[in-house]
Coordinates of C-alpha atoms in Angstrom, one line a residue:
M161 CA -15.1 -58.2 -29.0
S162 CA -13.0 -61.1 -30.3
S163 CA -10.8 -63.1 -28.0
T164 CA -7.7 -61.7 -29.7
K165 CA -8.7 -58.1 -29.0
V166 CA -9.7 -59.0 -25.5
L167 CA -6.3 -60.4 -25.0
Y168 CA -4.6 -57.2 -26.3
V169 CA -6.8 -55.0 -24.1
G170 CA -6.1 -57.2 -21.1
L171 CA -2.3 -57.1 -21.7
A172 CA -2.4 -53.3 -22.2
A173 CA -4.4 -52.9 -18.9
G174 CA -1.9 -55.2 -17.1
A175 CA 1.1 -53.2 -18.5
Y176 CA -0.5 -50.0 -17.4
G177 CA -1.1 -51.4 -13.9
V178 CA 2.5 -52.5 -13.6
I179 CA 3.8 -49.1 -14.7
A180 CA 1.6 -47.3 -12.2
C181 CA 2.5 -49.6 -9.4
Y182 CA 6.2 -49.3 -10.2
W183 CA 6.0 -45.5 -10.1
F184 CA 4.1 -45.6 -6.8
T185 CA 6.7 -48.0 -5.3
K186 CA 9.7 -45.9 -6.3
V187 CA 8.1 -42.8 -4.9
M188 CA 7.2 -44.7 -1.7
I189 CA 10.8 -45.8 -1.3
L190 CA 12.7 -42.7 -2.4
V191 CA 10.3 -40.0 -1.2
P192 CA 8.9 -41.3 2.0
E193 CA 8.2 -37.9 3.6
P194 CA 5.4 -35.6 2.5
Y195 CA 6.6 -33.3 -0.3
L196 CA 5.4 -29.8 -0.9
D197 CA 1.6 -29.5 -0.5
E198 CA 1.5 -33.0 0.8
V199 CA 2.7 -31.6 4.1
F200 CA -0.6 -29.9 4.5
H201 CA -2.8 -32.6 3.0
V202 CA -1.3 -35.5 5.0
R203 CA -1.5 -33.5 8.2
Q204 CA -5.1 -32.6 7.6
A205 CA -6.0 -36.2 6.7
Q206 CA -4.4 -37.5 9.9
A207 CA -6.4 -35.0 11.9
Y208 CA -9.6 -36.4 10.4
L209 CA -8.4 -40.0 10.9
A210 CA -8.0 -39.1 14.6
H211 CA -11.6 -37.8 14.5
Q212 CA -10.4 -34.2 15.1
W213 CA -13.1 -32.8 12.9
Q214 CA -12.7 -29.2 14.2
V215 CA -9.1 -29.0 13.1
W216 CA -8.5 -27.2 9.8
D217 CA -5.1 -26.1 8.3
P218 CA -5.5 -22.4 7.2
K219 CA -3.0 -23.1 4.3
I220 CA -5.4 -25.5 2.6
T221 CA -7.5 -23.9 -0.2
T222 CA -9.6 -26.9 -1.3
P223 CA -12.6 -28.5 0.4
P224 CA -12.1 -31.7 2.6
G225 CA -13.3 -34.2 0.0
L226 CA -10.0 -36.0 -0.3
Y227 CA -9.6 -36.3 3.5
L228 CA -13.2 -37.6 4.0
L229 CA -12.6 -40.2 1.3
S230 CA -9.4 -41.2 3.0
V231 CA -11.2 -41.7 6.3
F232 CA -13.9 -43.8 4.6
L233 CA -11.5 -46.0 2.7
D234 CA -9.3 -46.3 5.8
Q235 CA -12.2 -47.8 7.7
I236 CA -12.8 -50.3 4.8
F237 CA -9.2 -51.3 4.4
C238 CA -8.7 -51.9 8.1
R239 CA -11.6 -54.3 8.2
I240 CA -10.5 -56.6 5.3
P241 CA -8.2 -59.3 6.9
I242 CA -5.9 -59.8 3.9
I243 CA -5.5 -56.1 3.1
S244 CA -5.4 -54.6 6.6
D245 CA -2.0 -56.0 7.6
L246 CA -0.4 -54.7 4.4
Y247 CA -2.2 -51.4 4.6
L248 CA -1.4 -50.7 8.3
S249 CA 2.3 -51.8 7.9
G250 CA 3.0 -48.7 5.7
D251 CA 3.8 -45.3 6.9
P252 CA 0.9 -42.7 7.1
T253 CA 2.1 -40.8 4.1
N254 CA 2.1 -43.7 1.7
R255 CA -1.2 -45.0 3.1
M256 CA -2.7 -41.7 2.1
R257 CA -1.0 -41.8 -1.3
S258 CA -2.4 -45.2 -2.0
I259 CA -5.9 -43.6 -2.3
N260 CA -4.8 -42.1 -5.6
L261 CA -3.2 -45.3 -6.8
L262 CA -6.5 -47.0 -6.2
A263 CA -8.3 -44.5 -8.3
A264 CA -5.7 -44.8 -11.1
L265 CA -6.0 -48.6 -11.2
L266 CA -9.7 -49.3 -10.7
V267 CA -11.8 -46.1 -11.2
L268 CA -10.1 -43.8 -13.7
P269 CA -9.6 -46.2 -16.6
W270 CA -13.2 -47.3 -16.5
S271 CA -14.5 -43.8 -16.3
I272 CA -12.5 -42.7 -19.3
W273 CA -13.3 -45.8 -21.4
A274 CA -17.0 -45.5 -20.7
L275 CA -17.1 -41.8 -21.5
S276 CA -15.0 -42.4 -24.6
A277 CA -17.5 -45.0 -25.8
L278 CA -20.3 -42.6 -25.2
V279 CA -18.6 -40.0 -27.3
S280 CA -18.0 -42.5 -30.1
R281 CA -21.8 -43.0 -30.1
K282 CA -22.3 -39.2 -30.2
T283 CA -24.2 -39.0 -26.9
I284 CA -22.1 -36.1 -25.7
S285 CA -21.2 -34.0 -28.7
S286 CA -24.4 -34.6 -30.7
G287 CA -26.7 -35.6 -27.9
D288 CA -28.5 -38.5 -29.6
K289 CA -29.8 -40.2 -26.4
A290 CA -32.3 -42.3 -28.4
N291 CA -29.4 -44.0 -30.0
A292 CA -27.1 -44.1 -27.0
Q293 CA -27.2 -47.9 -26.8
R294 CA -27.1 -48.5 -30.5
P295 CA -23.7 -49.3 -32.0
V296 CA -22.5 -46.8 -34.5
C297 CA -22.2 -49.5 -37.1
S298 CA -23.9 -52.8 -37.5
K299 CA -20.7 -54.5 -38.8
P300 CA -19.2 -56.5 -35.9
A301 CA -15.6 -56.0 -37.1
L302 CA -16.0 -52.2 -37.1
R303 CA -17.7 -52.2 -33.8
E304 CA -14.8 -54.2 -32.3
T305 CA -12.3 -51.8 -33.8
L306 CA -14.2 -48.9 -32.2
L307 CA -14.2 -50.6 -28.8
A308 CA -10.5 -51.4 -29.1
A309 CA -9.8 -47.8 -30.1
D310 CA -11.8 -46.6 -27.0
A311 CA -9.7 -48.8 -24.8
H312 CA -6.5 -47.6 -26.3
T313 CA -7.6 -44.0 -25.9
A314 CA -8.4 -44.7 -22.2
L315 CA -5.0 -46.2 -21.7
N316 CA -3.3 -43.1 -23.2
I317 CA -5.3 -40.7 -21.2
C318 CA -4.4 -42.6 -18.0
L319 CA -0.7 -42.3 -19.0
F320 CA -1.1 -38.5 -19.5
P321 CA 2.0 -37.2 -17.7
P322 CA 0.5 -34.3 -15.7
L323 CA -2.1 -36.7 -14.4
F324 CA 0.1 -39.8 -14.1
F325 CA 2.6 -38.0 -12.0
F326 CA 0.1 -37.6 -9.1
Y327 CA -0.8 -41.3 -8.9
A328 CA 2.0 -41.6 -6.3
L329 CA 1.4 -38.3 -4.4
Y330 CA -1.4 -37.2 -2.1
Y331 CA -3.0 -34.5 -4.1
T332 CA -6.6 -33.9 -5.2
D333 CA -6.1 -34.1 -9.0
V334 CA -6.7 -37.8 -9.6
W335 CA -10.0 -38.1 -7.7
S336 CA -11.1 -34.6 -9.0
A337 CA -10.7 -35.9 -12.6
V338 CA -12.5 -39.1 -11.8
L339 CA -15.6 -37.3 -10.3
V340 CA -15.8 -34.8 -13.2
L341 CA -15.8 -37.7 -15.7
Q342 CA -18.5 -39.5 -13.6
T343 CA -20.6 -36.3 -13.8
L344 CA -20.4 -36.3 -17.6
K345 CA -21.3 -39.9 -18.1
T346 CA -24.1 -40.6 -15.5
S347 CA -27.8 -39.9 -15.2
Y348 CA -27.2 -38.2 -11.8
P349 CA -24.9 -35.2 -12.7
W350 CA -26.0 -33.2 -9.6
F351 CA -24.8 -35.9 -7.2
W352 CA -21.4 -36.5 -8.8
G353 CA -21.1 -32.8 -9.5
I354 CA -21.4 -31.9 -5.8
A355 CA -19.0 -34.7 -5.0
A356 CA -16.5 -33.2 -7.4
L357 CA -16.8 -29.8 -5.8
C358 CA -15.9 -31.3 -2.5
F359 CA -12.4 -32.0 -4.0
R360 CA -11.9 -28.8 -6.0
Q361 CA -14.0 -25.7 -6.3
T362 CA -12.9 -24.9 -9.8
N363 CA -14.7 -28.1 -10.9
I364 CA -17.8 -26.0 -11.0
F365 CA -17.2 -25.1 -14.6
W366 CA -16.9 -28.7 -15.7
V367 CA -19.7 -30.2 -13.6
A368 CA -22.3 -27.4 -14.0
I369 CA -21.5 -25.0 -16.9
F370 CA -20.1 -27.5 -19.4
P371 CA -22.8 -30.2 -19.1
A372 CA -25.4 -27.5 -18.9
G373 CA -24.3 -26.1 -22.3
L374 CA -24.3 -29.6 -23.8
E375 CA -27.8 -30.3 -22.3
V376 CA -29.2 -27.1 -23.8
V377 CA -28.0 -28.0 -27.3
R378 CA -29.1 -31.7 -26.8
T379 CA -32.6 -30.6 -25.7
L380 CA -33.1 -28.1 -28.6
K381 CA -32.0 -30.8 -31.1
R382 CA -34.6 -33.2 -29.8
K383 CA -37.2 -30.6 -30.0
G384 CA -36.3 -29.2 -33.4
S385 CA -33.7 -30.2 -35.9
I386 CA -30.1 -29.7 -37.0
T387 CA -29.3 -27.5 -40.0
R388 CA -26.0 -26.8 -41.6
G389 CA -26.7 -25.4 -45.0
G390 CA -29.2 -23.3 -46.9
N391 CA -29.6 -19.6 -46.2
T392 CA -26.9 -18.8 -43.6
S393 CA -27.7 -15.2 -43.1
L394 CA -28.3 -14.1 -39.5
A395 CA -31.9 -13.2 -40.3
A396 CA -32.7 -16.5 -41.8
I397 CA -31.0 -18.5 -39.0
T398 CA -32.8 -16.4 -36.4
E399 CA -36.2 -17.0 -38.0
R400 CA -35.6 -20.8 -38.3
S401 CA -34.4 -21.0 -34.7
W402 CA -37.3 -19.0 -33.4
K403 CA -40.2 -20.5 -35.4
H404 CA -39.0 -24.1 -35.8
S405 CA -36.4 -24.6 -33.1
A406 CA -34.0 -25.5 -35.8
V407 CA -30.4 -25.3 -34.5
Y408 CA -27.8 -24.3 -37.0
D409 CA -24.9 -26.5 -36.1
P410 CA -22.5 -27.7 -38.8
I411 CA -19.8 -30.3 -38.1
V412 CA -16.4 -28.8 -37.2
S413 CA -14.7 -30.0 -40.4
E414 CA -17.2 -28.0 -42.5
A415 CA -17.5 -24.9 -40.3
C416 CA -15.8 -21.5 -41.0
F417 CA -15.0 -18.8 -38.5
E418 CA -18.4 -17.0 -39.0
D419 CA -20.2 -20.2 -38.3
Y420 CA -19.2 -20.0 -34.6
A421 CA -21.2 -16.7 -34.4
R422 CA -24.1 -18.2 -36.3
V423 CA -24.3 -21.3 -34.0
S424 CA -24.1 -19.1 -30.9
L425 CA -27.0 -16.9 -32.2
S426 CA -29.0 -20.0 -33.3
V427 CA -28.7 -21.8 -30.0
G428 CA -29.4 -18.6 -28.0
V429 CA -32.6 -17.8 -30.0
A430 CA -33.9 -21.4 -29.9
A431 CA -33.2 -21.5 -26.2
I432 CA -35.2 -18.3 -25.6
A433 CA -38.1 -19.7 -27.8
N434 CA -38.1 -22.9 -25.7
I435 CA -37.2 -21.4 -22.3
G436 CA -39.5 -23.7 -20.3
L437 CA -38.2 -26.8 -21.9
V438 CA -34.6 -25.7 -21.5
F439 CA -35.2 -24.8 -17.8
R440 CA -36.5 -28.2 -17.0
A441 CA -33.5 -29.8 -18.7
L442 CA -31.1 -27.7 -16.7
I443 CA -32.6 -28.4 -13.2
P444 CA -29.9 -31.0 -12.2
H445 CA -27.1 -28.5 -13.2
L446 CA -28.9 -25.6 -11.5
V447 CA -28.9 -27.7 -8.3
T448 CA -25.2 -28.1 -8.5
L449 CA -24.7 -24.4 -9.2
S450 CA -27.0 -23.4 -6.3
V451 CA -25.0 -25.5 -3.9
F452 CA -21.8 -23.9 -5.1
T453 CA -23.3 -20.4 -4.8
V454 CA -24.4 -21.0 -1.2
F455 CA -20.9 -22.3 -0.4
V456 CA -19.3 -19.2 -1.9
L457 CA -21.6 -16.8 0.0
R458 CA -21.1 -18.5 3.3
N459 CA -17.4 -18.9 2.9
G460 CA -16.9 -15.3 1.7
G461 CA -15.0 -16.5 -1.4
V462 CA -14.1 -19.5 -3.5
V463 CA -11.0 -20.8 -1.7
L464 CA -11.1 -21.9 1.9
G465 CA -7.7 -20.9 3.2
D466 CA -4.7 -18.7 2.2
K467 CA -7.2 -16.4 0.5
S468 CA -4.7 -13.5 0.1
N469 CA -2.6 -15.6 -2.3
H470 CA -5.5 -16.9 -4.3
V471 CA -7.6 -13.9 -5.3
A472 CA -9.7 -14.4 -8.4
T473 CA -8.9 -12.0 -11.2
I474 CA -9.0 -11.7 -14.9
H475 CA -6.0 -13.3 -16.5
I476 CA -6.7 -13.6 -20.3
P477 CA -3.3 -15.0 -21.3
Q478 CA -4.1 -18.1 -19.4
I479 CA -6.2 -19.2 -22.4
L480 CA -3.2 -18.7 -24.6
Y481 CA -0.9 -20.9 -22.5
I482 CA -3.1 -24.0 -22.9
W483 CA -2.5 -24.3 -26.6
P484 CA 1.3 -25.0 -26.5
Y485 CA 0.5 -27.3 -23.6
I486 CA -1.9 -29.3 -25.8
L487 CA 0.6 -29.3 -28.7
F488 CA 3.5 -30.5 -26.5
F489 CA 1.6 -33.4 -25.0
S490 CA -0.6 -34.2 -28.0
F491 CA 1.7 -33.7 -31.0
P492 CA 1.1 -37.3 -32.1
I493 CA -2.6 -36.3 -32.5
L494 CA -2.0 -32.9 -34.0
Y495 CA 0.9 -33.4 -36.4
P496 CA -1.2 -34.6 -39.4
Y497 CA -3.3 -31.4 -39.2
L498 CA -0.2 -29.1 -38.9
F499 CA 1.7 -31.0 -41.6
N500 CA -1.2 -30.9 -44.1
A501 CA -1.6 -27.2 -43.5
L502 CA 2.1 -26.2 -43.6
L503 CA 3.8 -28.8 -45.9
P504 CA 3.4 -29.8 -49.5
Q505 CA 1.3 -32.9 -50.0
H506 CA 4.0 -34.9 -51.8
W507 CA 6.2 -34.7 -48.8
M508 CA 3.8 -36.9 -46.7
P509 CA 2.7 -40.5 -46.9
P510 CA -0.6 -41.1 -48.7
Y511 CA -2.6 -41.9 -45.6
L512 CA -1.8 -38.5 -44.1
R513 CA -2.6 -36.4 -47.1
H514 CA -5.8 -34.4 -46.9
G515 CA -5.8 -31.4 -49.2
S516 CA -9.0 -29.9 -47.7
L517 CA -7.1 -28.9 -44.6
S518 CA -5.2 -26.2 -46.4
N519 CA -8.6 -24.6 -47.1
R520 CA -9.4 -24.6 -43.4
L521 CA -6.4 -22.4 -42.5
P522 CA -7.6 -19.1 -41.0
R523 CA -8.0 -16.3 -43.6
L524 CA -5.8 -13.3 -43.4
I525 CA -8.8 -11.1 -42.4
I526 CA -9.2 -13.4 -39.4
T527 CA -5.6 -14.0 -38.6
I528 CA -4.5 -10.3 -38.3
P529 CA -7.2 -9.3 -35.8
A530 CA -6.6 -12.5 -33.8
L531 CA -2.9 -11.8 -33.5
G532 CA -3.7 -8.3 -32.5
L533 CA -5.9 -9.5 -29.7
I534 CA -3.2 -12.0 -28.6
L535 CA -0.6 -9.2 -28.5
A536 CA -3.0 -6.9 -26.6
A537 CA -3.8 -9.5 -24.0
T538 CA -0.1 -10.2 -23.6
Y539 CA 0.8 -6.5 -23.2
F540 CA -2.1 -5.4 -20.9
N541 CA -3.0 -8.5 -19.0
T542 CA 0.1 -10.7 -18.5
I543 CA 0.2 -11.4 -14.7
I544 CA 3.3 -12.9 -13.2
H545 CA 2.1 -14.3 -9.9
P546 CA 4.8 -14.3 -7.2
F547 CA 4.4 -18.0 -7.0
T548 CA 5.3 -18.5 -10.6
L549 CA 8.9 -17.3 -10.2
A550 CA 9.0 -18.4 -6.5
D551 CA 10.2 -21.9 -6.8
N552 CA 12.7 -23.5 -9.1
R553 CA 11.3 -27.0 -8.4
H554 CA 8.6 -26.4 -10.9
Y555 CA 8.9 -26.6 -14.7
V556 CA 6.7 -23.4 -15.1
F557 CA 9.5 -21.5 -13.4
Y558 CA 11.9 -22.2 -16.2
V559 CA 9.3 -21.6 -19.0
F560 CA 8.7 -18.1 -17.6
R561 CA 12.4 -17.5 -17.1
I562 CA 12.7 -18.0 -20.9
L563 CA 9.7 -15.8 -21.7
L564 CA 11.0 -13.0 -19.5
R565 CA 14.6 -13.2 -20.7
H566 CA 13.9 -10.5 -23.2
P567 CA 10.8 -8.2 -23.3
A568 CA 10.2 -9.1 -27.0
I569 CA 10.0 -12.9 -26.4
K570 CA 6.5 -13.0 -25.0
Y571 CA 5.3 -11.1 -28.1
L572 CA 7.2 -13.2 -30.6
V573 CA 5.4 -16.4 -29.4
A574 CA 2.0 -14.9 -30.4
P575 CA 2.0 -16.8 -33.7
V576 CA 2.8 -20.0 -31.9
Y577 CA -0.2 -19.6 -29.6
Y578 CA -2.4 -18.9 -32.7
L579 CA -1.1 -21.9 -34.7
C580 CA -1.4 -24.2 -31.7
A581 CA -5.0 -23.1 -31.1
W582 CA -5.9 -23.6 -34.7
G583 CA -4.5 -27.1 -34.7
A584 CA -6.3 -28.1 -31.4
V585 CA -9.7 -26.8 -32.6
T586 CA -9.2 -28.3 -36.1
A587 CA -8.4 -31.7 -34.6
L588 CA -11.9 -31.8 -33.1
G589 CA -13.2 -31.9 -36.7
G590 CA -11.0 -34.9 -37.7
I591 CA -9.5 -35.8 -41.1
S592 CA -11.8 -37.9 -43.2
S593 CA -10.8 -39.2 -46.7
D594 CA -14.5 -39.3 -47.7
P595 CA -16.3 -36.4 -46.0
R596 CA -20.0 -36.9 -46.4
P597 CA -22.9 -34.9 -44.8
L598 CA -24.4 -36.3 -41.7
V599 CA -27.9 -35.2 -42.4
S600 CA -30.1 -34.0 -45.3
Q601 CA -32.8 -31.4 -44.8
S602 CA -36.2 -31.3 -46.3
Q603 CA -38.9 -28.6 -46.0
S604 CA -42.3 -29.9 -45.1
S605 CA -45.1 -28.2 -47.0
E606 CA -47.6 -29.2 -44.4
T607 CA -46.0 -28.0 -41.2
G608 CA -43.2 -25.7 -42.5
S609 CA -40.8 -27.4 -40.1
I610 CA -37.3 -28.6 -41.0
K611 CA -36.8 -32.3 -40.5
N612 CA -33.6 -34.4 -40.4
K613 CA -33.0 -37.6 -42.2
Q614 CA -30.0 -39.6 -41.0
E615 CA -28.2 -40.6 -44.2
H616 CA -24.8 -41.5 -43.1
M617 CA -25.0 -42.1 -39.3
D618 CA -22.6 -45.0 -39.6
S619 CA -20.1 -43.3 -41.8
S620 CA -19.0 -40.5 -39.4
P621 CA -19.2 -41.6 -35.8
E622 CA -16.3 -39.2 -35.0
A623 CA -17.9 -35.9 -36.2
N624 CA -18.0 -33.1 -33.6
R625 CA -20.4 -30.3 -34.0
T626 CA -19.5 -26.6 -33.8
S627 CA -21.6 -26.2 -30.7
F628 CA -19.4 -28.6 -28.8
V629 CA -16.3 -26.6 -29.7
I630 CA -18.0 -23.4 -28.5
I631 CA -19.1 -25.0 -25.2
W632 CA -15.6 -26.5 -24.6
L633 CA -13.8 -23.3 -25.4
S634 CA -16.1 -21.2 -23.2
T635 CA -15.8 -23.6 -20.2
T636 CA -12.0 -23.8 -20.6
S637 CA -11.8 -20.0 -20.8
L638 CA -13.9 -19.5 -17.6
S639 CA -12.0 -22.1 -15.7
L640 CA -8.6 -20.6 -16.6
I641 CA -8.8 -16.8 -16.9
T642 CA -10.1 -16.4 -13.3
A643 CA -6.8 -17.8 -11.9
P644 CA -3.8 -15.5 -11.7
L645 CA -1.4 -18.4 -11.1
V646 CA -0.2 -20.4 -14.1
E647 CA -0.6 -24.0 -12.9
P648 CA -0.2 -26.9 -15.3
R649 CA -2.7 -29.0 -13.2
Y650 CA -5.4 -26.5 -14.1
F651 CA -5.1 -27.7 -17.7
I652 CA -5.7 -31.4 -17.0
I653 CA -9.5 -31.6 -17.2
P654 CA -9.7 -29.3 -20.3
W655 CA -7.1 -31.6 -22.0
V656 CA -8.9 -34.8 -21.0
I657 CA -12.3 -33.5 -22.4
W658 CA -10.5 -32.4 -25.5
R659 CA -8.7 -35.7 -25.9
I660 CA -11.8 -37.9 -25.3
N661 CA -13.6 -36.1 -28.1
Q662 CA -10.9 -36.6 -30.6
P663 CA -12.4 -38.2 -33.7
M664 CA -9.8 -40.9 -34.4
Q665 CA -10.3 -42.4 -37.9
L666 CA -10.5 -46.1 -38.4
Q667 CA -7.5 -46.3 -40.7
K668 CA -3.8 -46.7 -40.7
A669 CA -3.1 -43.1 -39.6
S670 CA -5.1 -43.3 -36.4
C671 CA -3.6 -46.6 -35.3
H672 CA -0.1 -45.0 -35.9
Q673 CA -1.1 -41.9 -33.9
L674 CA -2.4 -43.9 -30.9
W675 CA 0.7 -45.9 -30.6
L676 CA 2.9 -42.9 -31.1
E677 CA 0.9 -41.1 -28.3
T678 CA 1.5 -44.1 -26.0
A679 CA 5.2 -44.1 -26.7
W680 CA 5.4 -40.3 -26.2
F681 CA 3.6 -40.4 -22.9
I682 CA 5.8 -43.2 -21.6
I683 CA 8.9 -41.3 -22.6
V684 CA 7.7 -38.1 -20.8
N685 CA 6.8 -40.1 -17.7
L686 CA 10.2 -41.8 -17.6
V687 CA 12.0 -38.5 -18.0
T688 CA 10.0 -36.5 -15.4
G689 CA 9.9 -39.5 -13.0
Y690 CA 13.6 -40.0 -13.2
I691 CA 14.3 -36.2 -12.7
F692 CA 11.9 -36.2 -9.7
L693 CA 13.4 -39.3 -8.1
Y694 CA 17.1 -38.9 -8.9
W695 CA 17.9 -35.3 -9.7
G696 CA 17.4 -33.9 -6.3
Y697 CA 19.4 -30.9 -5.0
Q698 CA 19.7 -28.8 -1.9
W699 CA 19.1 -25.2 -1.0
A700 CA 21.6 -23.4 1.1
Q701 CA 18.9 -22.2 3.5
E702 CA 17.7 -25.8 4.0
P703 CA 20.8 -28.1 4.2
G704 CA 20.1 -31.8 4.2
K705 CA 16.7 -31.5 2.7
V706 CA 16.3 -32.8 -0.9
Q707 CA 14.4 -30.6 -3.3
R708 CA 12.8 -32.2 -6.4
F709 CA 11.3 -31.1 -9.7
M710 CA 7.6 -31.7 -10.1
C711 CA 4.7 -30.6 -12.2
G712 CA 2.8 -28.6 -9.6
N713 CA 3.3 -24.9 -8.7
N714 CA 1.9 -23.9 -5.3
A715 CA 4.7 -23.1 -2.8
G716 CA 5.6 -19.4 -2.8
Y717 CA 8.0 -18.6 0.0
E718 CA 11.0 -19.5 -2.2
Y719 CA 10.4 -16.3 -4.3
R720 CA 12.4 -14.4 -1.7
N721 CA 15.3 -16.8 -2.3
T722 CA 15.5 -15.9 -5.9
V723 CA 15.2 -12.1 -5.2
A724 CA 17.7 -12.3 -2.3
A725 CA 20.3 -14.1 -4.5
E726 CA 20.0 -11.4 -7.2
L727 CA 20.4 -8.6 -4.6
R728 CA 23.5 -10.3 -3.2
K729 CA 25.1 -10.2 -6.6
S730 CA 24.5 -6.5 -7.0
S731 CA 27.5 -4.2 -6.3
R732 CA 25.1 -1.6 -4.9
V733 CA 24.0 -3.9 -2.0
S734 CA 26.3 -4.5 0.9
T735 CA 24.2 -6.8 3.1
V736 CA 20.9 -8.6 2.7
L737 CA 18.9 -9.3 5.9
D738 CA 16.5 -12.2 5.5
M739 CA 13.3 -11.7 7.6
D740 CA 11.2 -14.3 6.0
V741 CA 9.9 -17.8 7.1
V742 CA 12.5 -20.5 7.4
S743 CA 10.8 -23.2 5.3
S744 CA 7.8 -23.8 3.1
S745 CA 5.9 -25.4 6.0
D746 CA 6.5 -22.3 8.3
E747 CA 3.1 -20.8 9.1
T748 CA 4.3 -17.5 10.6
A749 CA 1.8 -14.8 9.6
Y750 CA 3.1 -12.4 6.8
A751 CA 1.8 -9.4 8.8
N752 CA 4.2 -10.2 11.6
I753 CA 7.1 -10.5 9.2
A754 CA 6.2 -7.2 7.5
I755 CA 6.1 -5.4 10.9
T756 CA 9.4 -6.8 11.9
A757 CA 11.0 -5.7 8.7
A758 CA 9.6 -2.3 9.0
K759 CA 10.9 -1.9 12.5
K760 CA 14.4 -2.8 11.3
I761 CA 14.3 0.0 8.7
T762 CA 12.9 2.7 11.1
A763 CA 15.6 1.6 13.7
G764 CA 18.3 2.3 11.1
E765 CA 19.4 -1.4 10.9
A766 CA 18.5 -1.4 7.1
D767 CA 18.1 1.2 4.4
R768 CA 15.3 -0.4 2.4
G769 CA 13.0 -3.4 2.5
L770 CA 11.3 -5.6 0.0
L771 CA 8.1 -7.3 1.1
I772 CA 6.7 -10.2 -1.0
G773 CA 3.1 -11.3 -0.7
G774 CA 0.3 -12.7 -2.9
T775 CA -1.9 -9.5 -3.0
R776 CA 1.0 -7.3 -2.0
L777 CA -1.5 -5.0 -0.3
V778 CA -1.7 -7.0 3.0
V779 CA 2.0 -6.8 3.7
A780 CA 2.1 -3.1 2.7
I781 CA -0.7 -2.2 5.1
S782 CA 1.0 -4.2 7.9
A783 CA 4.3 -2.4 7.4
N784 CA 2.6 1.0 7.4
K785 CA 1.3 0.3 10.9
V786 CA 4.9 1.1 12.1
K787 CA 5.4 4.8 12.8
G788 CA 7.6 6.5 10.2
M789 CA 7.3 3.7 7.7
R790 CA 5.9 4.1 4.2
A791 CA 5.3 1.0 2.2
L792 CA 4.2 1.1 -1.4
T793 CA 2.2 -1.6 -3.2
V794 CA 4.1 -2.5 -6.5
H795 CA 2.3 -4.1 -9.4
Q796 CA 4.6 -3.3 -12.3
Y797 CA 8.1 -2.2 -13.1
M798 CA 7.5 1.5 -13.6
I799 CA 6.1 1.8 -10.1
A800 CA 9.0 -0.1 -8.6
I801 CA 11.6 2.4 -10.0
V802 CA 9.9 5.5 -8.6
P803 CA 12.4 7.1 -6.1

């Protein structure tokens, strides 16, 4: 890389470091006390620092990876003369928070840059390990441009607001993302995968399922070949995949909807035909999966604590919510695709025009059933977890207040989900002004096998294959639909993987998009940071305690505050007796609260009671233990109005 580009990269890295440190410093000064889930995390870390290994907070759902790392780094920092005085002079909360700042400054940028560089060389999406160390182009100028683009991409991902926000708080998200990225870019995925599971159990999908899917396709392509044309009937594809291990896998920009089914069939048949080879390739990922399975069986579930509020379920609309999320944060990346599809060509500057995108719009025969499935999932499977509307300190609270303002709104946004999903998937194919085939195919008369000849390896370093989209979509779906709670933090890793695999073109449009993305992320971080730091407010039930807006969504006790406020407004309610916990850190068992409330009703001190719990069943059973009490588990509106 030239000295000029090195200087630019160094200045960008320095500016990012200043921004991250400034954010950490402001939070350290203005929010010195543990906030929300930090109360549990900091307390648990302090117990481990005091070598109280048997102490475990029952409210914590994740494994102790973050706390063990804190103990390890604490021992190191305390032994370095220059650092120890500064480190020990801070309060315990900010010392714990500095662990995430360390990852944000030293580990995360390198992990993202290295993985982005690997993707640029097609070692993840196409699996060409033989060429992993070979530049995608022999021209030094183009190679330098690619390296600079990788560095800019890493900078933007580090500035991603839902991730950047937690650089100054003691949460698991930052190190969880770091370890997942390490799993995808190293030769020892089982080691880093198990380490990632020690920070968050749901990482299993990204450290075992996702790389396993990529490895299957990579192994089959090394054994056989890649095809994207010729006879595309299911019978022909099945025959080629079975006899010749030829994987049908067109690039995304050339794939139609039916190709996703063809690719799935081709990979499945080829994998069965080479089951031994595939099994050997999957051994590292099977080790990770086996460790996770043993943990689940011994633990009796996925989460460690607070199991009643974190019950795995099927929540299909979760996969719908991620598409507006991607559009909101990545509109600088997506707007060329949406503009080309929806606007006349003469309305756009020449470098954004790409007429072939209009031909990639979903056909009506695909759109109508897809919208029908979205509406059906919305109607039959929308789950409003109590935590979602429990706490007005989270942005998700206000999003769902809008969606639930009128029964029709959640159905009217179905086309928005669909269009956002189309844009996000289409963006993985890129926009190329000179689309040329990656490979040509020739039929050998001697062996009857299909061979690949690399014709334009240097011309399309950004091309993603259809198999990658299928694997990414499948992994994202599995990681989201099993969670009933809509949590923006659950979308971080799917977005990071999607963003790293964006095929940014080496032309004016891509440079413009990268800088627009940088500016957009800085603006969002400024707004959310300012609101968090300076727009605090107080609840009547907790006077003197400042509440702040943030991106997470875990606390649930405040749900009663919203319900109680609505009941007090009603002319049919004379008095509301509040029997709940007094603060978010109160650990009084819900069963005791339910029994106390039931006794109030049977004693005639109240006419009716409303019990709020994660599964709803636990508090109902507890209340029914009181003689003369009948508590009903309510899951939907029609049951609630039964007299």
